[in-house]
Coordinates of C-alpha atoms and ligand atoms in Angstrom, one line a residue:
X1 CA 30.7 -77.4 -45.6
X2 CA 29.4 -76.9 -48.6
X3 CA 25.6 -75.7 -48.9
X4 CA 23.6 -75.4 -51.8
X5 CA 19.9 -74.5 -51.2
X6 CA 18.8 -72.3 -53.5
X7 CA 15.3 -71.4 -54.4
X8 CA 13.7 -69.9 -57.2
X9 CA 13.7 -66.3 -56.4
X10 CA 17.6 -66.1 -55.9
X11 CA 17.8 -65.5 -60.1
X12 CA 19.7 -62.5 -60.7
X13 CA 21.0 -61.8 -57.4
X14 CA 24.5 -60.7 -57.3
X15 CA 27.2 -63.0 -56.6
X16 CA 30.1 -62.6 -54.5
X17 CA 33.4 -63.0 -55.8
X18 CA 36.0 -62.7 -53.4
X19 CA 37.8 -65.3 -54.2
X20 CA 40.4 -64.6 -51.2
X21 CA 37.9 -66.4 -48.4
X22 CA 37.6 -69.9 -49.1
X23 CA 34.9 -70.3 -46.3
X24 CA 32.7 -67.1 -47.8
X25 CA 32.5 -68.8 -51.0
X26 CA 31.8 -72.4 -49.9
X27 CA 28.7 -70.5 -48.3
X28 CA 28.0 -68.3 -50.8
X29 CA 24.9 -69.6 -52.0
X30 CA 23.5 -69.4 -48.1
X31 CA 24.5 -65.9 -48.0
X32 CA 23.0 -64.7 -51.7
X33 CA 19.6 -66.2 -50.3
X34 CA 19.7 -64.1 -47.4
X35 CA 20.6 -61.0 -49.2
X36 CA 17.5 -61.7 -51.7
X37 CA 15.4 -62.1 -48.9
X38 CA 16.2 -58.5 -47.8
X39 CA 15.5 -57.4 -51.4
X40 CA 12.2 -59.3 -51.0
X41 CA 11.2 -58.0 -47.8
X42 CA 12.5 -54.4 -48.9
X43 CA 9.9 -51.2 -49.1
X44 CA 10.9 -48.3 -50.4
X45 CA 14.0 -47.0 -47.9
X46 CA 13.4 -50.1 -45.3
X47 CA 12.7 -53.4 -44.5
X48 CA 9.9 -55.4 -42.9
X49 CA 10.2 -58.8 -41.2
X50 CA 8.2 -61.1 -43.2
X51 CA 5.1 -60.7 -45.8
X52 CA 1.6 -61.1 -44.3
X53 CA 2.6 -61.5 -41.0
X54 CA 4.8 -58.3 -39.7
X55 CA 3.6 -55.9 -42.7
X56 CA 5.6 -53.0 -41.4
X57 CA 8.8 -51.5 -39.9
X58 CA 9.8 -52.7 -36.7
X59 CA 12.3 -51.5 -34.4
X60 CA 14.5 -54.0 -33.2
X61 CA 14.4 -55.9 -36.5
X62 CA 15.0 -53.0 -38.2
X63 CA 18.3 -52.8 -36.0
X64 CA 19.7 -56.4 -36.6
X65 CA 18.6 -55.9 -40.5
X66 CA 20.8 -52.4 -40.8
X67 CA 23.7 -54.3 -38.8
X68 CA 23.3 -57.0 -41.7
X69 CA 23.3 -55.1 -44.7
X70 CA 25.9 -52.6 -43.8
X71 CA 28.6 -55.4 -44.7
X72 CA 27.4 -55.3 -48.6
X73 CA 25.6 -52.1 -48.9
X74 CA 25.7 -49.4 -46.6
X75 CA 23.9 -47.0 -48.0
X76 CA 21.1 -49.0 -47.9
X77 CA 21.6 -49.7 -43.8
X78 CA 21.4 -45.9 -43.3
X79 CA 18.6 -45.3 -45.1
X80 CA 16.8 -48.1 -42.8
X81 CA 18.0 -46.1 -39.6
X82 CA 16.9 -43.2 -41.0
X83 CA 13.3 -44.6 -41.4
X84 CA 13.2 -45.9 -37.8
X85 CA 14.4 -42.6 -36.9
X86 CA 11.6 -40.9 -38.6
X87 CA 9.3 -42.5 -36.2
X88 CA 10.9 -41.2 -33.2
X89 CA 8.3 -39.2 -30.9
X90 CA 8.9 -35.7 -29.5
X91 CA 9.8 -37.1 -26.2
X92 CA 12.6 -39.5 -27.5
X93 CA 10.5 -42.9 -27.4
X94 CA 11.4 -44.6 -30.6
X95 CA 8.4 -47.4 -31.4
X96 CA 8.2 -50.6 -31.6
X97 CA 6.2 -50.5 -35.2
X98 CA 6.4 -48.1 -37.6
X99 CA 3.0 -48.1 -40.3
X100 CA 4.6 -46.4 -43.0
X101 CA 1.7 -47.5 -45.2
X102 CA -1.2 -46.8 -44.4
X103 CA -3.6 -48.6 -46.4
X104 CA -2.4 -51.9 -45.4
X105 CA -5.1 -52.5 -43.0
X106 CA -4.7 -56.7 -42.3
X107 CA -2.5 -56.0 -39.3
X108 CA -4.2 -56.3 -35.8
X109 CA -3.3 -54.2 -34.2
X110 CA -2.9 -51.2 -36.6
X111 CA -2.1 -47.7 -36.8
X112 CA -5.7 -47.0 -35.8
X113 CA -5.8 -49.4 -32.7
X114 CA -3.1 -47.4 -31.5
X115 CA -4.2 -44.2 -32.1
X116 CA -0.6 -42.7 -31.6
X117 CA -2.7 -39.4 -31.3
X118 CA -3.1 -39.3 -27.8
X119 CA 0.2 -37.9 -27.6
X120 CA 0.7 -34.9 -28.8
X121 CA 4.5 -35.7 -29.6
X122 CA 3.9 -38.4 -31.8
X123 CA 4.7 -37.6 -35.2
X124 CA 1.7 -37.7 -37.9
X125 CA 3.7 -39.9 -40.5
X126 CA 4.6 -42.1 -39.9
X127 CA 2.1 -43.7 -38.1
X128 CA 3.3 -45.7 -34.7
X129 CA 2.5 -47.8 -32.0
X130 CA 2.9 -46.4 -28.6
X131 CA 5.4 -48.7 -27.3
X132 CA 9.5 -49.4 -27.5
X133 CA 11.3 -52.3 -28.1
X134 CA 15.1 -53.3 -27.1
X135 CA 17.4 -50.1 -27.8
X136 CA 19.2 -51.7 -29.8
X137 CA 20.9 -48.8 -32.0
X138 CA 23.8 -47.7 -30.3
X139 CA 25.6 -50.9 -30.5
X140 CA 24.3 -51.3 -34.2
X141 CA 25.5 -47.8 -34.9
X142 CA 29.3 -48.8 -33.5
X143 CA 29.3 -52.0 -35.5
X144 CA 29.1 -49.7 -38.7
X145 CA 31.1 -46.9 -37.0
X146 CA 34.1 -49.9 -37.0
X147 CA 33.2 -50.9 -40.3
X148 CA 33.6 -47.2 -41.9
X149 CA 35.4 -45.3 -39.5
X150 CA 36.6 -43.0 -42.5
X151 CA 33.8 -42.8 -44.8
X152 CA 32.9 -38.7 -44.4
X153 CA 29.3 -40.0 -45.5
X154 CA 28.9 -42.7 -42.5
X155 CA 30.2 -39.9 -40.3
X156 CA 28.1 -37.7 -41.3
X157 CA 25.4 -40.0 -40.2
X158 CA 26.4 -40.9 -37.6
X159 CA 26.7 -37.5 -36.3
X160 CA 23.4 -36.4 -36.9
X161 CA 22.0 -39.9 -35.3
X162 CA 24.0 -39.7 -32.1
X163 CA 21.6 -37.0 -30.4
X164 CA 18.9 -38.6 -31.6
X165 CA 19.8 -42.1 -29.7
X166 CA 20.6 -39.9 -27.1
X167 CA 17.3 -38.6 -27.2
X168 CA 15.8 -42.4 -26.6
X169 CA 17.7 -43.2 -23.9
X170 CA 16.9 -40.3 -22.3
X171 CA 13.2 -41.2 -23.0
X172 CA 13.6 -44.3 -21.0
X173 CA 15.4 -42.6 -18.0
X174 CA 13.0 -39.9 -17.5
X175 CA 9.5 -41.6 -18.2
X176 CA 10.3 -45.3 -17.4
X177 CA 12.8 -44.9 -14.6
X178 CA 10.3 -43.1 -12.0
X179 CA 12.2 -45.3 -9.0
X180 CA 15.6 -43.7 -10.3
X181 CA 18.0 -46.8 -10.2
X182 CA 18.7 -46.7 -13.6
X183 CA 17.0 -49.6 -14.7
X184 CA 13.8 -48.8 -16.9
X185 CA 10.2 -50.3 -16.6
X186 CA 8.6 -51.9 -19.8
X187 CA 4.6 -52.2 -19.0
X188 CA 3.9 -54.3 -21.9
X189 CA 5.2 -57.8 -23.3
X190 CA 6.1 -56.0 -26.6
X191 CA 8.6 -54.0 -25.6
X192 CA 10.6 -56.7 -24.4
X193 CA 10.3 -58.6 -28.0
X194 CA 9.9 -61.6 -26.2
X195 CA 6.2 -61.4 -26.5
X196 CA 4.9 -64.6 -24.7
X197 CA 7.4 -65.8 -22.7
X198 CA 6.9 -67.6 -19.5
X199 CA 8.4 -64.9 -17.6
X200 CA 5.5 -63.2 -18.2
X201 CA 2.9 -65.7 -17.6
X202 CA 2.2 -64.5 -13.8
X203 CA 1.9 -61.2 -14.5
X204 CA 0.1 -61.2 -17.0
X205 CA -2.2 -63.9 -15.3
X206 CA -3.0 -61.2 -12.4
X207 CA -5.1 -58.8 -15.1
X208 CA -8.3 -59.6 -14.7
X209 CA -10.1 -58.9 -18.0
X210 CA -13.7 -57.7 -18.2
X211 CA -14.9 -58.8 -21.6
X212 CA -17.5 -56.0 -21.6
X213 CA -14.9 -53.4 -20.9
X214 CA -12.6 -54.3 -23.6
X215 CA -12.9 -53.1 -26.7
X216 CA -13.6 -55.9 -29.4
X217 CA -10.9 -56.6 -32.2
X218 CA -9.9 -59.2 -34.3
X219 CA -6.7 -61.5 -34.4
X220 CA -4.8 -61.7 -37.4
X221 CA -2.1 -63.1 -36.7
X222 CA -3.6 -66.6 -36.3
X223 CA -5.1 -66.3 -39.8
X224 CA -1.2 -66.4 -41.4
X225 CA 0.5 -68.6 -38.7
X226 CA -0.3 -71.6 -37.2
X227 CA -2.4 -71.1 -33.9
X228 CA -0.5 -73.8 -32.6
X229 CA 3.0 -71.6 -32.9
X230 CA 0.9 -68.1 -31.3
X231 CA 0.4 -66.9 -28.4
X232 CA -3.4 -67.8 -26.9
X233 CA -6.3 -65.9 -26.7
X234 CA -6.0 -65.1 -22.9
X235 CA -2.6 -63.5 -23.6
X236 CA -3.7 -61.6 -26.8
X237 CA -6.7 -60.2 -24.6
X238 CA -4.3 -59.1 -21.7
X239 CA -2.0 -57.6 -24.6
X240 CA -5.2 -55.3 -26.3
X241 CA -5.9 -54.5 -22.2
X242 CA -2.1 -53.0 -21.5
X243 CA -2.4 -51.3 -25.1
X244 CA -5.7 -49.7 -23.7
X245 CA -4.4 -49.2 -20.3
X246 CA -1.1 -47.0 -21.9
X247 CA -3.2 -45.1 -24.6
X248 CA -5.4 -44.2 -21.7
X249 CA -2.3 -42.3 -20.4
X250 CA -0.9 -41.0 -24.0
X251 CA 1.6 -44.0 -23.3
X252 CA 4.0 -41.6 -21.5
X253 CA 2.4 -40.3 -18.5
X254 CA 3.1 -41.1 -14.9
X255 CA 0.2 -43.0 -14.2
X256 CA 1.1 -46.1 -16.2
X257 CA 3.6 -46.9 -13.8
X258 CA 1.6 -46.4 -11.0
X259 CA -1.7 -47.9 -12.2
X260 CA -0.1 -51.1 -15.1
X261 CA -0.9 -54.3 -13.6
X262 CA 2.4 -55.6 -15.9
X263 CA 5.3 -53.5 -14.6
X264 CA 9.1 -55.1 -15.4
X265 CA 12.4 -54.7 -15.5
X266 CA 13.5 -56.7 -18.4
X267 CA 17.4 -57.9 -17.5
X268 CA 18.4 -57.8 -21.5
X269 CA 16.6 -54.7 -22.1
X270 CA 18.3 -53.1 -19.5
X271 CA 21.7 -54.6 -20.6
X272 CA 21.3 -53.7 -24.5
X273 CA 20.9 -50.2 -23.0
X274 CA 24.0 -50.5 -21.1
X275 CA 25.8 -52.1 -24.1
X276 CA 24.3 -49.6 -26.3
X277 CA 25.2 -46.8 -23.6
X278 CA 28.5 -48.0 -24.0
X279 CA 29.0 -48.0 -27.9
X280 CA 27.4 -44.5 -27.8
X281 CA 29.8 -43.4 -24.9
X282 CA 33.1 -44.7 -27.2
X283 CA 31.4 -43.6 -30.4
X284 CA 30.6 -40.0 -29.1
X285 CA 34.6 -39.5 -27.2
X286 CA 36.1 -39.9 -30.9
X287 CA 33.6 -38.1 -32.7
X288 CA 33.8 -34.6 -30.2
X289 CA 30.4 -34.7 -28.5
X290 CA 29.6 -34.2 -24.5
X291 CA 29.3 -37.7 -23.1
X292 CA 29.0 -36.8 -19.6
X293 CA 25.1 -37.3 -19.3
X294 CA 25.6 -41.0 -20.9
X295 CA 28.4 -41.7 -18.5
X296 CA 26.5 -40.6 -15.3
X297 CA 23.7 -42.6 -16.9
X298 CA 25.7 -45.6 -17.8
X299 CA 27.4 -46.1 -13.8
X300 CA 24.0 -45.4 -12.3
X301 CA 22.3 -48.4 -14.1
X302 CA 25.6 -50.8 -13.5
X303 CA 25.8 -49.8 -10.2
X304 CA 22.3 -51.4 -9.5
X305 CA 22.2 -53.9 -12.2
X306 CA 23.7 -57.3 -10.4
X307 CA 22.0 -57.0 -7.1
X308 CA 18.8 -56.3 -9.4
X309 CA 19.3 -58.8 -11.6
X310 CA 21.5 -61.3 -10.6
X311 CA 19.7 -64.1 -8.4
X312 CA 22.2 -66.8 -6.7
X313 CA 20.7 -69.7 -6.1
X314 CA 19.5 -69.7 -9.8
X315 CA 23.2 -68.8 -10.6
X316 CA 21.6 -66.6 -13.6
X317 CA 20.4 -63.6 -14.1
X318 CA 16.4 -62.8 -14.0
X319 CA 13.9 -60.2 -14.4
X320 CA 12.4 -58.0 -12.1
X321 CA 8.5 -57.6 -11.2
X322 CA 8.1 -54.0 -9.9
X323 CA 4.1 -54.7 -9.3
X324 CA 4.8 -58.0 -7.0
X325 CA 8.2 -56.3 -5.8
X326 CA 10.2 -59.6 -6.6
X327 CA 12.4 -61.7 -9.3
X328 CA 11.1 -63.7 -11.7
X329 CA 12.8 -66.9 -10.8
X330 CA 12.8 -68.2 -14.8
X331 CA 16.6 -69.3 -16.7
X332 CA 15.5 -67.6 -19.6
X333 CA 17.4 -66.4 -22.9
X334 CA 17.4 -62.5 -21.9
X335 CA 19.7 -63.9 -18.6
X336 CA 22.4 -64.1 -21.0
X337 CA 22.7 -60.9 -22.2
X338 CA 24.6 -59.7 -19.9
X339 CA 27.9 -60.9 -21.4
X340 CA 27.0 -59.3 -24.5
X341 CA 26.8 -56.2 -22.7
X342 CA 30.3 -57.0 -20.2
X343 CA 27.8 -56.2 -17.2
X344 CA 28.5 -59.7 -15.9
X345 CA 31.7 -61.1 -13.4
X346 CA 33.8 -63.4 -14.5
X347 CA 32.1 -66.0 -12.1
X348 CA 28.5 -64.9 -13.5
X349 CA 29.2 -65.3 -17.0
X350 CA 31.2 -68.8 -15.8
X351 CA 28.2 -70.2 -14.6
X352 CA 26.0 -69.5 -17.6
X353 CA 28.4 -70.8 -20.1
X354 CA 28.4 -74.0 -18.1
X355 CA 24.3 -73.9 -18.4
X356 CA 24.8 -73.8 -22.5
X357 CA 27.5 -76.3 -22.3
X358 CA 25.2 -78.6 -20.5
X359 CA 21.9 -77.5 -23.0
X360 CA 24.5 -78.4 -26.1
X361 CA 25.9 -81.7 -24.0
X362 CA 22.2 -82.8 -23.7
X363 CA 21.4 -82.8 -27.8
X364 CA 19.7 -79.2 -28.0
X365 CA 21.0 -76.6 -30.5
X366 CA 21.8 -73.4 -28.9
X367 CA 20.2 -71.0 -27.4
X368 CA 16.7 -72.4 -26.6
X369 CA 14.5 -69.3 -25.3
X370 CA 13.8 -71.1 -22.2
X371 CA 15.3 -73.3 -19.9
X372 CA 14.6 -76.9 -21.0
X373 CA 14.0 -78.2 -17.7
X374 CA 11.2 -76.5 -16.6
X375 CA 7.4 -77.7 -17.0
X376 CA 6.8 -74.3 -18.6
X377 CA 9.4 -75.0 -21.2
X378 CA 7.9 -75.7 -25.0
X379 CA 10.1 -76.3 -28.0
X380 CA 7.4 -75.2 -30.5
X381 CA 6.1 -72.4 -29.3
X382 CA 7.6 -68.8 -29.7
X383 CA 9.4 -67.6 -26.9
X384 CA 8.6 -70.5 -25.1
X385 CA 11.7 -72.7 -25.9
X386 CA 12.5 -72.1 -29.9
X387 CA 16.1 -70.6 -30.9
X388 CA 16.3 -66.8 -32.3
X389 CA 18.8 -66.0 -34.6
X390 CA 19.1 -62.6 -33.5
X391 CA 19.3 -63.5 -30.1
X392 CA 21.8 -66.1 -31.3
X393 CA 24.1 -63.5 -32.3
X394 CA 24.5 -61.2 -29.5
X395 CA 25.0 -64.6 -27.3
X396 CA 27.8 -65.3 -29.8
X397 CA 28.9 -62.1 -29.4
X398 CA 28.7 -62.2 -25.7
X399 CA 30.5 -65.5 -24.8
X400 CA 33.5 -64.1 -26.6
X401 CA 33.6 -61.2 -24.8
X402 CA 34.4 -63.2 -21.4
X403 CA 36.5 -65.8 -24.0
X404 CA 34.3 -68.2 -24.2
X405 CA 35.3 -68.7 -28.0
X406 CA 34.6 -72.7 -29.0
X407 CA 30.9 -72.2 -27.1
X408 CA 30.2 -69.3 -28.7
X409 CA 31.4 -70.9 -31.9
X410 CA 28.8 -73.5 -31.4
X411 CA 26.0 -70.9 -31.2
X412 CA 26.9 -69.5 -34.6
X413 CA 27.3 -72.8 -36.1
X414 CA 24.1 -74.3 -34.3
X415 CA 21.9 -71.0 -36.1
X416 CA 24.0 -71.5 -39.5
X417 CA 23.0 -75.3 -39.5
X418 CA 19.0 -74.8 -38.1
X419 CA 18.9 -72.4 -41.0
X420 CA 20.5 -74.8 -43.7
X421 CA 18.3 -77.4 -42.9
X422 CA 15.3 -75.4 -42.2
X423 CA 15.3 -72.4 -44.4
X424 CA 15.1 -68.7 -43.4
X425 CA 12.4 -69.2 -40.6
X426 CA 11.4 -66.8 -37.7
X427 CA 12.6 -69.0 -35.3
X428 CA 13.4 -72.8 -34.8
X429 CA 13.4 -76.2 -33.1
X430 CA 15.5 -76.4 -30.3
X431 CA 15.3 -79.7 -30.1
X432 CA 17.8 -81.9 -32.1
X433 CA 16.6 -85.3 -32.2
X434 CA 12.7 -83.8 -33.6
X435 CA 14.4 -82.3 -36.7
X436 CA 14.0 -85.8 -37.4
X437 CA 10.5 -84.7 -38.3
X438 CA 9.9 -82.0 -39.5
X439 CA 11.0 -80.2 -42.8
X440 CA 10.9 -76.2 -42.2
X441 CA 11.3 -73.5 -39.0
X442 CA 8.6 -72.1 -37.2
X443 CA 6.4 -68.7 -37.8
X444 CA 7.5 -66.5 -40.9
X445 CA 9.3 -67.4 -43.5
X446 CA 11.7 -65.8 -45.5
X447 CA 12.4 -63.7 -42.4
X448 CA 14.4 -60.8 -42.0
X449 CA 15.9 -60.3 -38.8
X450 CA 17.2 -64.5 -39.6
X451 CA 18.6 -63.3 -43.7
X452 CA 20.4 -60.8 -41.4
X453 CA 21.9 -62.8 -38.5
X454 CA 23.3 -65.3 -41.2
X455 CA 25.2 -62.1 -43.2
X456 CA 26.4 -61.0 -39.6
X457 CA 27.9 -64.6 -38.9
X458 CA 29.0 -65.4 -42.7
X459 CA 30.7 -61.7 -43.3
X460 CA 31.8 -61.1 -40.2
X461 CA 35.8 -60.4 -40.4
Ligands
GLC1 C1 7.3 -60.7 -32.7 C2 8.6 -60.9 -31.9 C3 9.3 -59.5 -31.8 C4 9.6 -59.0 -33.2 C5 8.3 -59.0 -34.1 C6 8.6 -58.7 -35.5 O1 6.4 -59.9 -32.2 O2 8.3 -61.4 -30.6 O3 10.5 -59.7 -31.1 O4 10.2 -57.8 -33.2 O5 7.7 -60.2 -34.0 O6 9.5 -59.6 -36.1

């Protein structure tokens, strides 16, 4: 496979010249764009997503982009972490957006929407929004622990990281765990990064929004993306409501959970916690800190997580409404996770590579966000049915954990192919046979968290 598709900003970009790995250097010029897109999207000690649309640092992204660069340039991966890091509140909870300038003010919401304030905790710089996202740094911090398990200065880092992460976690089992099962509560569509997924839809249908009562804002992120590819004005007003709703409470207190119409227990949060438990738990035995508190943590949430989350005669795993006291009876993309965090049987993770199998047997590249048979299912529209390359990777990653390798293999190739095609898009067509007509990816271009997946999947050893 040989893949040339280089555009004009890719002059002076380093070249790789390992001449050893005949694959790496057939793909060379995919993997130079996606290291120039980093550098694009680089400010000042981190990265943001895209241009005009995601102005800022997010967390998640911010995980899968230090993952990326730490195969060619570590120093720059810790100095990303560090940034997140420098976000984290008093009371652990590590946000979903970082505003680290402030006088970009085209973002809806911004720094002053939130009004991060409220909580006394909440660092003054950098600015935040008062809400999580995945927790995805423990595993990110084991990929480069494997990667540099003798470099004094990753150790070093490392070291003085591990209480932090051990800090979040504990954020999310004292303040979003009220029931004690070990499996923590997200009250806002955010957190879960899969903003406007069906899953969602009849939760978020229940809030009942009094125009008067809320305040007024304006969208932004219709004036940069197509409408067509965002999520509707009903859901953005429900989203500005649950912001409201958890600023009203300093977005820690008790009362969210017992007043938030939206109350969830995400299945792939909760399993990149217990995969990210895990890699902290291994990372922190070898390294000569305490890991009791994350072990005790770790087989309280596995201990509840398949008769939580595991629904039979879906043969998948779902999510959890706390409010309606019931699963949300959806195949989605965050059922899979579970491999990637070894949380699933052998018979579990059986049946949901036979799912895939039957998506890729049917013409669709892997992993569609949704499953393609049901009404609610959209191949366009964000986290209605497109394929993630991040989400793409840790499904990779997950298949070959229960040996699942030529499927898995497909996933990696499926992402490596959308993106060849398409270009270095948010997210993509799930659909084979329309590729037929159309010419680029869906939402941002030049997109991070995508540059990043491809390094992960082109460098990986
Ligand atoms: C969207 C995605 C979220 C991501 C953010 C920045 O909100 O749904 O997962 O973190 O964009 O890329």
């Amino acid at each position: 496979m040989t893949i040339d598709y280089r555009p004009n900003f890719l002059l002076g970009i380093e070249e790789i010249t390992n001449s050893s790995i005949p694959f790496l250097i057939n793909t060379m010029p995919l993997i130079n764009q996606a290291k120039a897109i980093i550098q694009n999207n680089w400010r000042d000690g981190f990265s943001i997503p895209t241009a005009k649309l995601y102005p800022f640092q997010w967390n998640w992204d911010s995980g899968f982009v230090s993952m990326g660069v730490s195969h060619y340039d570590i120093s720059k991966a810790m100095e990303e972490i560090n940034f997140m890091f420098s976000g984290q509140w008093e009371n652990g909870m590590l946000p979903h957006i970082l505003f680290h300038s402030e006088d970009e003010t085209s973002y809806f919401p911004n720094f002053d929407f939130w009004e991060s304030s409220v909580n006394a905790g909440a660092p003054d710089k950098p600015k935040s929004s008062g809400i999580t996202q995945p927790p995805v740094f423990g595993f990110v911090l084991e990929e480069i622990f494997n990667k540099y398990p003798d470099d004094p200065k990753v150790i070093d880092f490392i070291k003085t990281l591990f209480p932090k992460l051990v800090r979040y976690h504990n954020f999310l089992y004292q303040h979003r765990n009220p029931q004690g099962d070990g499996l923590f509560f997200i009250f806002h569509p955010w957190e879960s990064g899969r903003d406007n997924s069906p899953l969602w839809d009849d939760s978020m249908n229940r809030i009942q929004i009094d125009k008067d009562k809320l305040t007024q804002y304006t969208r932004r992120d219709t004036q940069v993306a197509d409408a067509s590819e965002r999520p509707t004005q009903e859901q953005y007003d429900r989203y500005v409501y649950l912001l409201e709703l958890g600023k009203k409470f300093q977005y820690d207190g008790p009362e969210i959970a017992e007043q938030s119409p939206f109350l969830i227990q995400d299945c792939m949060m909760n399993s990149i916690l217990i995969k990210s438990n895990d890699s902290l738990i291994k990372i922190g035995k070898q390294l000569g800190f305490d890991t009791t508190q994350l072990e005790s943590w770790q087989a309280l949430s596995k201990s509840n997580f398949s008769e939580k989350f595991w629904n039979e005669d879906l043969g998948f795993f779902v999510c959890y409404d706390q409010r309606a006291g019931r699963q949300i009876l959806h195949k989605e993309i965050g059922g899979i996770i579970p491999l990637f965090a070894n949380v699933a049987s052998k018979e579990q993770a059986k049946k949901i590579a036979t799912y895939l199998q039957d998506i890729h047997n049917r013409g669709y590249y892997l992993c569609p966000s949704f499953n393609i048979d049901s009404p609610l299912f959209d191949s366009k529209r964000y986290w209605r049915g497109p394929v993630w390359p991040q989400m793409n990777w840790m499904i990779y990653r997950g298949l070959l954990n229960y040996g699942y390798d030529e499927l898995a293999e497909i996933v990696r190739a499926d992402l490596i192919e959308l993106v060849s095609k398409l270009g270095f898009y948010e997210y993509f067509e799930s659909e084979k046979n329309k590729l037929n007509f159309i010419s680029k990816g869906y939402g941002g271009n030049n997109f991070s968290w995508t540059a990043s997946s491809i390094i992960s999947f082109l460098m990986q050893e």
